[in-house]
Amino acid sequence: MSTPAPTTIDLGGCRVQLLQAGRFRLDGGAMFGIIPKPLWSRLSPPDEQNRIALACNCLLVDWPGSDRRVLIEAGHGDKYTGKEPQIFAFEPESALLPALARHGIDPATITDVVLTHLHFDHAGGLTHLEDDRPVPTLPHARVHVSRQEYDDATRAVAVMRTTYRAENLDPLTAAGAWELHAEAGEILPGITARPTPGHTRGHTSIILAGRRPLVFAGDVLPTRHHIGAPYNMAYDLFPLENRAAKGALLRWVVEHDALLALGHDPDHAFFTVTPRDDWFAVTPARS
């Protein structure tokens, strides 16, 4: 019998818990860019609409003896109408609020949210509807994102307008909840940002300090099947920059013997990374 994949990891000094806050589907061709379907479909079998299954893997980070509780990413949320629930095959019962409830976590106890970027499948869970009005899901949380990402999102860059959604962002602005940081450097004690541009200009990956560090990659590397150098998404604004950022991030993970967490892999969240030829390979971590 194989050892199960972990859902909780003790990094030494902090505890990391997997919190899956959404499942959905996106077009497989868009998710794998220039990679031909005969190749990517063997890795991620599509449904009859050519969509592949994806998860919103979020991380809940606690420090023993501290009131600080940090959520990394917020999932896609549940504020969708019209054809969108069918187009994306959203599972509202797996959004952030139901996920917190399943784990017995009071949303009011989350002190901070750290985001890699502000696309709807990462920031949608920041708000939910009350009386048909979007309000903050985590009422006491400060929300941390890079200043470049925030500026691009709130200026509604034309090509990204449909994924930077006002209903996810404006209630946080009204609440004064944003904390904007540089692309590189400390966000909170024990948590640093590493610039990984390419998917967006302001995309950052998140590093948790510990006896063994953990890196949350974000969309520089959404699933284990995107490990290959050319396996970028058509959604990446700058594919060559994304490829370079992915390689540099994986090299850092290997050099620091860190664990890797992937945000959209539907089967696993935590991985180990090893060199392979002139690139890298990932293997699901085991308990």
Short mmCIF file of C-alpha atoms in Angstrom, two decimals, residues 79 118 123-124 126-128 133-137 143 150 153-156 164-178:
data_model
loop_
_atom_site.label_atom_id
_atom_site.label_comp_id
_atom_site.label_asym_id
_atom_site.label_seq_id
_atom_site.Cartn_x
_atom_site.Cartn_y
_atom_site.Cartn_z
CA LYS A 79 -19.95 34.68 -6.92
CA LEU A 118 -5.11 38.62 -8.34
CA ALA A 123 -8.61 36.10 -5.35
CA GLY A 124 -12.29 35.18 -5.84
CA LEU A 126 -11.62 37.13 -0.79
CA THR A 127 -15.26 38.17 -0.98
CA HIS A 128 -18.68 36.56 -0.84
CA ARG A 133 -23.55 42.54 -2.23
CA PRO A 134 -19.89 41.40 -2.21
CA VAL A 135 -18.26 41.78 1.21
CA PRO A 136 -14.91 40.59 2.62
CA THR A 137 -14.92 36.89 3.48
CA VAL A 143 -4.46 41.13 2.24
CA TYR A 150 -2.32 45.41 -7.59
CA ALA A 153 -5.35 44.63 -11.59
CA THR A 154 -6.98 47.88 -10.52
CA ARG A 155 -6.06 49.69 -13.72
CA ALA A 156 -7.98 47.02 -15.64
CA TYR A 164 -9.29 40.96 -12.58
CA ARG A 165 -12.80 41.34 -11.21
CA ALA A 166 -14.03 44.39 -9.34
CA GLU A 167 -16.27 42.32 -7.05
CA ASN A 168 -13.15 40.55 -5.76
CA LEU A 169 -11.10 43.70 -5.25
CA ASP A 170 -13.29 46.73 -4.53
CA PRO A 171 -14.71 45.50 -1.19
CA LEU A 172 -11.13 45.07 0.08
CA THR A 173 -10.30 48.61 -1.03
CA ALA A 174 -13.37 49.96 0.74
CA ALA A 175 -12.34 48.09 3.89
CA GLY A 176 -8.75 49.39 3.72
CA ALA A 177 -7.49 45.80 3.81
CA TRP A 178 -4.70 45.91 1.21
#
